[in-house]
Tab-separated table of C-alpha atoms in Angstrom:
chain	number	residue	atom	x	y	z
A	113	MET	CA	75.694	52.394	147.679
A	114	THR	CA	76.893	54.642	150.516
A	115	LYS	CA	78.504	56.953	147.960
A	116	VAL	CA	75.173	57.300	146.151
A	117	LYS	CA	73.321	58.006	149.412
A	118	VAL	CA	75.787	60.737	150.393
A	119	LEU	CA	75.580	62.304	146.930
A	120	ALA	CA	71.774	62.110	146.923
A	121	THR	CA	71.593	63.761	150.384
A	122	VAL	CA	73.928	66.609	149.340
A	123	ALA	CA	71.964	67.052	146.072
A	124	PHE	CA	68.656	67.118	147.996
A	125	VAL	CA	69.925	69.808	150.381
A	126	ALA	CA	71.371	71.880	147.511
A	127	ALA	CA	68.096	71.585	145.571
A	128	GLY	CA	66.187	72.779	148.667
A	129	LEU	CA	68.460	75.806	148.971
A	130	GLY	CA	68.103	76.497	145.245
A	131	LEU	CA	64.314	76.335	145.504
A	132	PHE	CA	64.341	78.730	148.465
A	133	LEU	CA	66.528	81.253	146.596
A	134	ALA	CA	64.410	80.928	143.442
A	135	LEU	CA	61.226	81.706	145.384
A	136	SER	CA	62.764	84.514	147.445
A	137	ALA	CA	64.465	86.311	144.497
A	138	PRO	CA	62.588	89.470	143.364
A	139	PRO	CA	60.075	88.903	140.521
A	140	ASP	CA	60.912	89.984	136.972
A	141	ALA	CA	59.771	93.522	136.041
A	142	LEU	CA	57.883	92.356	132.909
A	143	GLN	CA	57.149	88.653	133.334
A	144	ARG	CA	56.436	88.878	137.076
A	145	THR	CA	56.529	85.540	138.877
A	146	TYR	CA	56.483	83.469	135.640
A	147	ALA	CA	60.196	84.260	135.277
A	148	ARG	CA	60.977	82.104	138.340
A	149	ILE	CA	60.688	79.019	136.157
A	150	VAL	CA	64.067	80.024	134.680
A	151	HIS	CA	65.675	78.533	137.813
A	152	ILE	CA	64.528	75.065	136.755
A	153	HIS	CA	64.414	75.552	132.981
A	154	VAL	CA	67.954	76.877	132.428
A	155	PRO	CA	69.790	74.399	134.717
A	156	GLY	CA	67.708	71.585	133.152
A	157	ALA	CA	68.837	72.604	129.667
A	158	TRP	CA	72.476	73.099	130.697
A	159	LEU	CA	72.601	69.715	132.412
A	160	ALA	CA	71.086	68.097	129.322
A	161	PHE	CA	73.965	69.554	127.256
A	162	LEU	CA	76.488	68.313	129.830
A	163	ALA	CA	74.885	64.857	129.941
A	164	PHE	CA	74.973	64.466	126.146
A	165	GLY	CA	78.565	65.722	126.108
A	166	VAL	CA	79.451	63.011	128.651
A	167	THR	CA	77.637	60.465	126.458
A	168	ALA	CA	79.805	61.499	123.501
A	169	LEU	CA	82.946	61.364	125.656
A	170	GLY	CA	82.005	57.896	126.959
A	171	SER	CA	81.310	56.760	123.380
A	172	ILE	CA	84.682	58.031	122.107
A	173	MET	CA	86.545	56.476	125.042
A	174	TRP	CA	84.715	53.159	124.568
A	175	ARG	CA	85.729	53.130	120.892
A	176	LEU	CA	89.364	53.751	121.878
A	177	SER	CA	89.617	51.403	124.882
A	178	LYS	CA	86.656	48.955	124.572
A	179	ARG	CA	86.351	49.096	128.377
A	180	PRO	CA	82.691	48.444	129.416
A	181	GLY	CA	82.798	51.200	132.035
A	182	TRP	CA	82.861	53.885	129.341
A	183	ASP	CA	79.812	52.362	127.643
A	184	ARG	CA	77.975	52.245	130.975
A	185	LEU	CA	78.835	55.909	131.533
A	186	ALA	CA	77.593	56.880	128.037
A	187	ALA	CA	74.311	54.991	128.477
A	188	ALA	CA	73.654	56.276	132.005
A	189	SER	CA	74.387	59.870	131.006
A	190	ALA	CA	72.098	59.660	127.948
A	191	GLU	CA	69.184	58.479	130.112
A	192	ILE	CA	69.653	61.380	132.512
A	193	GLY	CA	70.163	63.785	129.591
A	194	VAL	CA	66.792	62.762	128.158
A	195	LEU	CA	65.220	63.367	131.576
A	196	PHE	CA	66.747	66.865	131.828
A	197	THR	CA	65.748	67.681	128.222
A	198	ALA	CA	62.169	66.709	129.098
A	199	VAL	CA	62.368	69.010	132.140
A	200	ALA	CA	63.629	71.881	129.943
A	201	LEU	CA	60.932	71.302	127.294
A	202	LEU	CA	58.140	70.980	129.835
A	203	THR	CA	59.121	74.045	131.880
A	204	GLY	CA	59.626	75.998	128.627
A	205	ALA	CA	56.096	75.068	127.546
A	206	ILE	CA	54.629	76.018	130.957
A	207	TRP	CA	56.385	79.412	130.719
A	208	GLY	CA	55.521	79.842	127.024
A	209	ARG	CA	51.744	79.537	127.452
A	210	PRO	CA	51.230	82.720	129.551
A	211	VAL	CA	54.143	84.687	127.991
A	212	TRP	CA	53.961	83.722	124.288
A	213	GLY	CA	50.365	82.478	124.224
A	214	VAL	CA	51.280	78.942	123.089
A	215	PHE	CA	52.814	75.892	124.748
A	216	PHE	CA	55.078	75.145	121.786
A	217	ASP	CA	56.136	77.682	119.172
A	218	TRP	CA	57.470	76.051	115.994
A	219	GLY	CA	58.866	79.389	114.851
A	220	ASP	CA	61.224	79.382	117.818
A	221	ALA	CA	64.505	77.783	116.759
A	222	ARG	CA	65.592	76.915	120.316
A	223	MET	CA	62.357	75.045	121.145
A	224	ALA	CA	62.217	73.214	117.813
A	225	SER	CA	65.883	72.175	117.906
A	226	THR	CA	65.569	71.031	121.544
A	227	ALA	CA	62.585	68.869	120.606
A	228	VAL	CA	64.639	67.341	117.767
A	229	MET	CA	67.533	66.670	120.168
A	230	PHE	CA	65.096	65.011	122.596
A	231	LEU	CA	63.832	62.690	119.830
A	232	VAL	CA	67.378	61.808	118.689
A	233	TYR	CA	68.380	60.718	122.184
A	234	LEU	CA	65.105	58.807	122.636
A	235	GLY	CA	66.237	56.970	119.492
A	236	TYR	CA	69.652	56.411	121.103
A	237	LEU	CA	67.988	54.783	124.132
A	238	ALA	CA	65.743	52.692	121.864
A	239	LEU	CA	68.804	51.528	119.894
A	240	ARG	CA	70.396	50.296	123.124
A	241	ARG	CA	67.145	48.772	124.378
A	242	PHE	CA	66.494	46.679	121.257
A	243	ALA	CA	70.065	45.638	120.407
A	244	PRO	CA	70.409	41.852	120.212
A	245	SER	CA	73.348	41.811	122.682
A	246	PRO	CA	75.194	44.220	125.032
A	247	ALA	CA	78.249	44.114	122.740
A	248	VAL	CA	76.180	45.187	119.712
A	249	ALA	CA	74.429	47.843	121.837
A	250	ALA	CA	77.783	49.320	122.878
A	251	ALA	CA	79.262	49.274	119.366
A	252	ARG	CA	76.244	50.738	117.567
A	253	ALA	CA	75.236	53.236	120.270
A	254	SER	CA	78.790	54.599	120.456
A	255	ILE	CA	78.519	55.701	116.807
A	256	LEU	CA	75.167	57.407	117.379
A	257	GLY	CA	76.441	58.923	120.637
A	258	ILE	CA	79.257	60.648	118.729
A	259	VAL	CA	77.142	61.728	115.721
A	260	ALA	CA	74.230	63.007	117.827
A	261	VAL	CA	76.323	65.372	119.964
A	262	VAL	CA	76.673	67.686	116.917
A	263	GLN	CA	73.231	68.956	117.896
A	264	VAL	CA	74.311	70.324	121.280
A	265	PRO	CA	76.162	73.406	119.899
A	266	LEU	CA	73.388	73.832	117.304
A	267	VAL	CA	70.732	73.970	120.027
A	268	TYR	CA	72.858	76.246	122.236
A	269	PHE	CA	73.675	78.756	119.489
A	270	SER	CA	70.251	78.560	117.779
A	271	VAL	CA	69.180	81.734	119.611
A	272	ASN	CA	72.140	83.576	118.053
A	273	LEU	CA	71.968	81.974	114.596
A	274	PHE	CA	68.236	82.330	113.870
A	275	ARG	CA	65.507	84.890	114.365
A	276	THR	CA	63.781	83.555	117.448
A	277	LEU	CA	61.385	84.452	120.255
A	278	HIS	CA	63.547	82.696	122.827
A	279	PRO	CA	65.621	85.014	125.061
A	280	THR	CA	69.373	84.939	124.346
A	281	GLN	CA	71.925	83.802	126.963
A	282	SER	CA	71.699	85.771	130.243
A	283	ILE	CA	75.254	85.011	131.342
A	284	ARG	CA	77.705	85.938	128.559
A	285	PRO	CA	81.420	86.720	128.330
A	286	ASP	CA	80.573	90.432	127.875
A	287	GLY	CA	78.409	90.616	131.007
A	288	VAL	CA	75.289	89.436	132.848
A	289	THR	CA	71.820	90.664	131.855
A	290	MET	CA	70.072	89.600	135.107
A	291	PRO	CA	69.843	91.361	138.486
A	292	GLY	CA	72.262	90.083	141.187
A	293	PRO	CA	69.818	88.033	143.373
A	294	MET	CA	68.463	86.255	140.271
A	295	VAL	CA	71.980	85.372	139.091
A	296	VAL	CA	72.879	83.989	142.543
A	297	ALA	CA	69.693	81.885	142.615
A	298	LEU	CA	70.365	80.660	139.075
A	299	LEU	CA	73.965	79.675	139.852
A	300	VAL	CA	72.946	77.895	143.078
A	301	ASN	CA	70.272	75.993	141.161
A	302	LEU	CA	72.805	75.132	138.487
A	303	ALA	CA	75.105	73.705	141.163
A	304	ALA	CA	72.187	71.809	142.732
A	305	PHE	CA	71.148	70.333	139.362
A	306	THR	CA	74.761	69.325	138.731
A	307	LEU	CA	74.820	67.473	142.054
A	308	VAL	CA	71.497	65.796	141.178
A	309	TYR	CA	73.052	64.778	137.836
A	310	VAL	CA	76.166	63.340	139.513
A	311	ALA	CA	74.037	61.439	142.057
A	312	LEU	CA	71.741	60.016	139.362
A	313	LEU	CA	74.693	59.168	137.123
A	314	THR	CA	76.500	57.332	139.922
A	315	ALA	CA	73.350	55.423	140.900
A	316	ARG	CA	72.547	54.460	137.291
A	317	TYR	CA	76.160	53.449	136.618
A	318	GLU	CA	76.198	51.184	139.680
A	319	LEU	CA	72.840	49.701	138.689
A	320	ALA	CA	74.112	48.951	135.169
A	321	LYS	CA	77.159	47.230	136.669
A	322	ARG	CA	74.911	45.058	138.844
A	323	GLU	CA	72.685	44.239	135.880
A	324	GLU	CA	75.731	43.038	133.951
A	325	LEU	CA	76.857	40.903	136.926
A	326	ASN	CA	73.388	39.341	137.104
A	327	LEU	CA	73.616	38.414	133.429
A	328	ALA	CA	77.023	36.763	133.899
A	329	PRO	CA	77.229	33.076	134.990
A	330	GLU	CA	77.118	32.870	138.796
A	331	PRO	CA	79.647	30.863	140.821
A	332	VAL	CA	78.130	27.725	142.409
A	333	ALA	CA	80.231	27.873	145.598
A	334	GLY	CA	82.387	30.818	146.513
A	335	SER	CA	84.598	32.254	143.833
A	336	VAL	CA	86.737	29.133	143.260
A	337	VAL	CA	84.219	26.646	141.885
A	338	VAL	CA	82.173	27.862	138.962
A	339	ALA	CA	79.364	26.192	137.088
A	340	PRO	CA	80.448	23.998	134.143
A	341	PRO	CA	79.580	25.262	130.650
A	342	GLY	CA	75.875	24.876	129.995
A	343	TRP	CA	74.986	24.459	133.714
A	344	ASN	CA	73.080	27.746	133.877
A	345	ASP	CA	71.109	26.865	130.723
A	346	ALA	CA	69.626	23.715	132.301
B	1395	MET	CA	93.593	44.465	94.426
B	1396	ILE	CA	90.560	46.370	93.108
B	1397	GLY	CA	90.531	50.129	93.792
B	1398	ILE	CA	87.934	51.768	96.040
B	1399	TRP	CA	85.958	53.450	93.224
B	1400	PRO	CA	85.384	50.218	91.198
B	1401	GLN	CA	84.239	48.582	94.469
B	1402	ILE	CA	81.748	51.416	95.076
B	1403	ARG	CA	80.472	51.225	91.486
B	1404	ALA	CA	80.146	47.429	91.627
B	1405	LEU	CA	78.220	47.549	94.915
B	1406	ALA	CA	75.936	50.336	93.720
B	1407	ALA	CA	75.229	48.367	90.524
B	1408	HIS	CA	74.591	45.243	92.619
B	1409	GLU	CA	72.126	47.149	94.805
B	1410	LEU	CA	70.339	48.575	91.756
B	1411	ARG	CA	70.133	45.107	90.152
B	1412	ILE	CA	68.456	43.791	93.324
B	1413	GLU	CA	66.046	46.736	93.179
B	1414	ARG	CA	65.291	46.123	89.493
B	1415	ALA	CA	64.371	42.530	90.303
B	1416	ALA	CA	62.385	43.320	93.456
B	1417	GLN	CA	60.872	46.631	92.226
B	1418	GLU	CA	60.115	47.778	95.753
B	1419	THR	CA	60.691	51.459	94.984
B	1420	SER	CA	58.692	51.629	91.764
B	1421	ALA	CA	55.912	49.214	92.734
B	1422	LEU	CA	55.476	50.025	96.425
B	1423	VAL	CA	57.078	53.275	97.596
B	1424	VAL	CA	56.179	55.518	94.603
B	1425	PRO	CA	52.451	54.557	94.443
B	1426	PHE	CA	52.118	54.896	98.217
B	1427	ALA	CA	53.840	58.322	98.102
B	1428	LEU	CA	51.453	59.422	95.335
B	1429	ALA	CA	48.525	58.291	97.479
B	1430	ALA	CA	49.900	60.404	100.340
B	1431	LEU	CA	50.299	63.362	97.977
B	1432	ILE	CA	46.630	63.099	97.008
B	1433	THR	CA	45.490	62.630	100.619
B	1434	ILE	CA	46.845	66.001	101.805
B	1435	PRO	CA	44.525	68.205	99.628
B	1436	MET	CA	41.544	66.240	100.981
B	1437	ALA	CA	42.680	67.012	104.546
B	1438	VAL	CA	43.393	70.676	103.710
B	1439	GLY	CA	39.803	71.110	102.560
B	1440	LEU	CA	39.787	71.302	98.736
B	1441	ASP	CA	40.437	75.041	98.785
B	1442	GLN	CA	42.708	75.686	95.745
B	1443	PRO	CA	44.746	78.655	97.130
B	1444	SER	CA	45.479	76.703	100.332
B	1445	ILE	CA	46.369	73.558	98.359
B	1446	SER	CA	48.756	75.559	96.168
B	1447	ARG	CA	50.444	76.959	99.251
B	1448	PHE	CA	50.910	73.430	100.651
B	1449	GLY	CA	52.535	72.099	97.442
B	1450	TYR	CA	56.234	72.495	98.253
B	1451	PRO	CA	55.925	71.659	101.996
B	1452	ALA	CA	54.013	68.479	101.062
B	1453	PHE	CA	56.713	67.592	98.520
B	1454	TRP	CA	59.530	67.862	101.109
B	1455	ALA	CA	57.613	66.013	103.830
B	1456	ILE	CA	56.697	63.153	101.495
B	1457	SER	CA	60.246	63.014	100.106
B	1458	LEU	CA	61.585	62.672	103.658
B	1459	LEU	CA	59.135	60.031	104.855
B	1460	PHE	CA	59.068	57.880	101.736
B	1461	GLY	CA	62.717	58.504	100.823
B	1462	MET	CA	63.624	56.850	104.126
B	1463	GLN	CA	61.553	53.820	103.088
B	1464	ILE	CA	63.734	53.464	99.986
B	1465	THR	CA	66.922	53.212	102.039
B	1466	TRP	CA	65.726	50.310	104.175
B	1467	ARG	CA	63.781	48.299	101.657
B	1468	GLN	CA	63.497	44.576	102.377
B	1469	ALA	CA	65.588	43.774	99.302
B	1470	SER	CA	68.458	46.075	100.316
B	1471	ALA	CA	71.973	44.653	100.472
B	1472	GLY	CA	72.033	45.709	104.116
B	1473	GLN	CA	70.642	42.285	105.045
B	1474	PRO	CA	73.077	40.140	107.100
B	1475	ALA	CA	73.343	37.318	104.513
B	1476	VAL	CA	74.260	39.744	101.727
B	1477	GLN	CA	76.626	41.601	104.077
B	1478	ASP	CA	78.391	38.270	104.769
B	1479	GLN	CA	78.896	37.669	101.046
B	1480	ILE	CA	80.278	41.172	100.536
B	1481	ARG	CA	82.590	40.740	103.534
B	1482	LEU	CA	83.873	37.379	102.231
B	1483	ALA	CA	84.582	39.017	98.879
B	1484	GLY	CA	87.038	41.307	100.685
B	1485	VAL	CA	85.190	44.553	99.968
B	1486	ASP	CA	86.311	47.556	102.013
B	1487	PRO	CA	83.483	48.360	104.529
B	1488	ALA	CA	83.721	52.059	103.663
B	1489	ALA	CA	83.293	51.190	99.975
B	1490	GLY	CA	80.283	49.045	100.943
B	1491	PHE	CA	78.705	52.015	102.708
B	1492	ALA	CA	79.499	54.396	99.834
B	1493	GLY	CA	78.119	51.907	97.272
B	1494	ARG	CA	74.827	51.580	99.133
B	1495	VAL	CA	74.613	55.368	99.512
B	1496	LEU	CA	75.259	55.885	95.786
B	1497	ALA	CA	72.511	53.420	94.843
B	1498	HIS	CA	70.113	55.002	97.344
B	1499	LEU	CA	71.014	58.471	96.042
B	1500	LEU	CA	70.057	57.477	92.493
B	1501	LEU	CA	66.800	55.875	93.665
B	1502	VAL	CA	65.863	58.744	95.998
B	1503	THR	CA	66.661	61.378	93.327
B	1504	GLY	CA	64.484	59.539	90.800
B	1505	PHE	CA	61.737	59.180	93.389
B	1506	MET	CA	61.928	62.898	94.255
B	1507	ALA	CA	61.824	63.903	90.587
B	1508	ALA	CA	58.662	61.819	90.076
B	1509	THR	CA	57.084	63.222	93.254
B	1510	PHE	CA	57.993	66.785	92.239
B	1511	VAL	CA	56.263	66.422	88.858
B	1512	ALA	CA	53.208	64.855	90.534
B	1513	MET	CA	53.153	67.686	93.095
B	1514	LEU	CA	53.223	70.319	90.305
B	1515	PHE	CA	50.324	68.496	88.633
B	1516	PHE	CA	48.132	68.040	91.716
B	1517	TYR	CA	48.871	71.243	93.669
B	1518	SER	CA	49.658	73.933	91.020
B	1519	PRO	CA	52.026	75.784	93.385
B	1520	ALA	CA	53.740	79.132	92.708
B	1521	PRO	CA	56.220	78.681	89.835
B	1522	VAL	CA	59.896	78.237	90.651
B	1523	LYS	CA	61.817	81.466	89.961
B	1524	ASN	CA	65.290	80.121	90.732
B	1525	TRP	CA	65.662	76.646	89.175
B	1526	PRO	CA	69.389	76.156	89.918
B	1527	ALA	CA	68.729	76.727	93.644
B	1528	MET	CA	65.757	74.364	93.628
B	1529	ALA	CA	67.706	71.666	91.758
B	1530	ALA	CA	70.645	72.022	94.169
B	1531	ALA	CA	68.276	71.754	97.146
B	1532	ILE	CA	66.699	68.565	95.754
B	1533	LEU	CA	70.092	66.968	95.023
B	1534	LEU	CA	71.615	67.893	98.396
B	1535	PHE	CA	68.451	66.804	100.214
B	1536	ALA	CA	68.580	63.442	98.387
B	1537	ALA	CA	72.288	63.088	99.235
B	1538	GLY	CA	71.819	63.939	102.921
B	1539	LEU	CA	68.808	61.651	103.217
B	1540	SER	CA	70.611	58.777	101.466
B	1541	ILE	CA	73.692	59.099	103.681
B	1542	LEU	CA	71.978	59.522	107.060
B	1543	ALA	CA	69.186	57.008	106.443
B	1544	THR	CA	71.703	54.422	105.150
B	1545	LEU	CA	73.812	54.974	108.266
B	1546	MET	CA	70.747	54.473	110.486
B	1547	ALA	CA	69.717	51.419	108.455
B	1548	ASP	CA	73.230	49.994	109.004
B	1549	LEU	CA	73.041	50.771	112.736
B	1550	THR	CA	69.863	48.679	113.041
B	1551	THR	CA	70.944	45.761	110.829
B	1552	GLY	CA	70.239	42.474	112.624
B	1553	PHE	CA	67.695	44.024	115.011
B	1554	ALA	CA	64.323	42.266	115.334
B	1555	VAL	CA	62.574	45.668	115.464
B	1556	ARG	CA	64.544	47.244	112.599
B	1557	VAL	CA	61.475	48.383	110.622
B	1558	GLY	CA	60.222	50.484	113.511
B	1559	LEU	CA	63.552	51.529	114.980
B	1560	ALA	CA	65.332	52.818	111.850
B	1561	PRO	CA	62.716	55.551	111.154
B	1562	LEU	CA	62.774	56.562	114.827
B	1563	LEU	CA	66.538	57.094	114.585
B	1564	ALA	CA	66.644	58.694	111.141
B	1565	ALA	CA	63.625	61.024	111.168
B	1566	PRO	CA	64.834	63.445	113.890
B	1567	LEU	CA	68.332	63.557	112.359
B	1568	LEU	CA	66.801	64.407	108.969
B	1569	LEU	CA	64.623	67.254	110.252
B	1570	PRO	CA	67.350	69.940	109.862
B	1571	LEU	CA	67.682	68.761	106.250
B	1572	LEU	CA	63.935	69.191	105.739
B	1573	PHE	CA	63.970	72.625	107.338
B	1574	ALA	CA	66.873	73.900	105.211
B	1575	ALA	CA	65.394	72.501	101.960
B	1576	ALA	CA	61.987	74.017	102.750
B	1577	GLN	CA	63.623	77.422	103.346
B	1578	ILE	CA	65.391	77.222	99.957
B	1579	SER	CA	62.226	76.271	98.070
B	1580	GLU	CA	60.302	79.088	99.771
B	1581	THR	CA	62.970	81.599	98.704
B	1582	ALA	CA	63.368	80.083	95.217
B	1583	THR	CA	59.641	80.536	94.510
B	1584	ASN	CA	59.543	84.025	95.959
B	1585	GLU	CA	60.018	87.035	93.633
B	1586	ILE	CA	62.240	88.969	96.069
B	1587	GLY	CA	64.108	85.948	97.436
B	1588	SER	CA	64.975	84.563	94.018
B	1589	THR	CA	66.937	87.723	93.192
B	1590	ASP	CA	68.852	87.740	96.501
B	1591	PRO	CA	71.113	84.681	96.555
B	1592	ARG	CA	72.557	85.246	100.069
B	1593	GLY	CA	69.642	83.608	101.918
B	1594	ILE	CA	69.675	80.633	99.545
B	1595	LEU	CA	73.447	80.208	99.806
B	1596	ALA	CA	73.318	80.110	103.628
B	1597	TRP	CA	70.760	77.284	103.562
B	1598	LEU	CA	72.634	75.458	100.810
B	1599	LEU	CA	75.689	75.619	103.065
B	1600	VAL	CA	73.647	74.034	105.885
B	1601	LEU	CA	72.693	71.181	103.519
B	1602	VAL	CA	76.332	70.723	102.434
B	1603	LEU	CA	77.443	70.603	106.093
B	1604	ILE	CA	74.864	67.927	106.952
B	1605	VAL	CA	75.937	65.871	103.918
B	1606	LEU	CA	79.618	66.175	104.908
B	1607	ILE	CA	79.053	65.290	108.589
B	1608	GLY	CA	76.934	62.274	107.600
B	1609	ALA	CA	79.466	61.104	104.998
B	1610	ILE	CA	82.403	61.360	107.420
B	1611	ALA	CA	80.451	59.540	110.175
B	1612	GLY	CA	79.363	56.805	107.741
B	1613	VAL	CA	82.829	56.162	106.300
B	1614	LEU	CA	84.596	56.252	109.690
B	1615	SER	CA	82.090	53.923	111.358
B	1616	ALA	CA	81.762	51.416	108.478
B	1617	ARG	CA	84.470	49.021	109.684
B	1618	SER	CA	83.308	48.865	113.297
B	1619	LEU	CA	79.701	48.414	112.151
B	1620	GLU	CA	80.736	45.487	109.964
B	1621	GLU	CA	82.419	43.850	112.974
B	1622	THR	CA	79.085	43.727	114.826
B	1623	ILE	CA	77.107	42.170	111.957
B	1624	GLY	CA	76.641	38.427	111.859
């Protein structure tokens, strides 16, 4: 667990720095201080995309290798992805109320598609939770993990594909539409959120490994003598 | 060795025979969907212009919710015991999936046709100006729903909480289908939209893409899903 503690400490420090930069960056000319929420909202959404991408990667690799580590990675990443999607939805709603006048605008393609993605991955977690065995959970969830990731590019490009209220990407190949201090704060927060993601992923992965060890039959004495079949059922 | 198409036809016929005996779609799903169709005008407030405006949206929403019910009926061949029999008969898992989808497609299309007629009767919505677009939307919606809901039903086969879990998995995945179909029906009943096919074609393409992605996922995952049943 030392690795997790080190990662968590680094993530905590980076998040503190990100928060400081977000609060010290100049306010937006039109949205004033409401725009500061972008420093939580955008990294939250980006990390959700990354997390679901890792879930799909873990699912594909599990299907190819059948190694339990890939399934653990897919499951852990999906849980954290759902958390980050909730952060993005919640901060979007908090920003939307004063700027758009509503918490949730159904006419906005980005918000609606993000909500759908959130529900799909809640379903993914429920599928794992209610599977009759870990083997069935891994096999079935890997299929959903691969199918569901189709939504990530749809959500990302929804602001370009549909007429929407949501602002388009601020950092694009053809340039940056934000002032310098805001971009720096956004990138630092993105790095901090990535570290938080890595720390949470490592912790959840280790926890899943321990859970699996607890489910396995325990040795009676040392690692040489093990309980006879049926001993643990008595 | 029997070819893949005869296997699909045989399984679809088998599924439809089970349905004819059990009559879950005609005796349970259709009456309940009609009840839902009648409930909406009461909630809207008995104002005829508003009810007319809600006609097509109500049709799509009810088709989605009750169409899903058709794909995971109690009598479906997706049950483990029936799956075991099909497996022992040496049927290709992909053919098994395609056979169930074909049967569900026929049932869902019939169900949607009945609901559409009932909706026209109860809601008196704006007349359809572009029938080919509307018919294509209904068929593609039925195909997408049958494929994705069957896949989700297969994913939850053998689960104690299947009845609650399958809708939770399928409903969000089917929402893009609902959105695209609703856009087509809005344009197909609109005087300006019905003469400009570009908007309709874009949404039809979205429906085709969803159907293709679902079909590929279902066929590719059929064998590994079968390995985890039983």
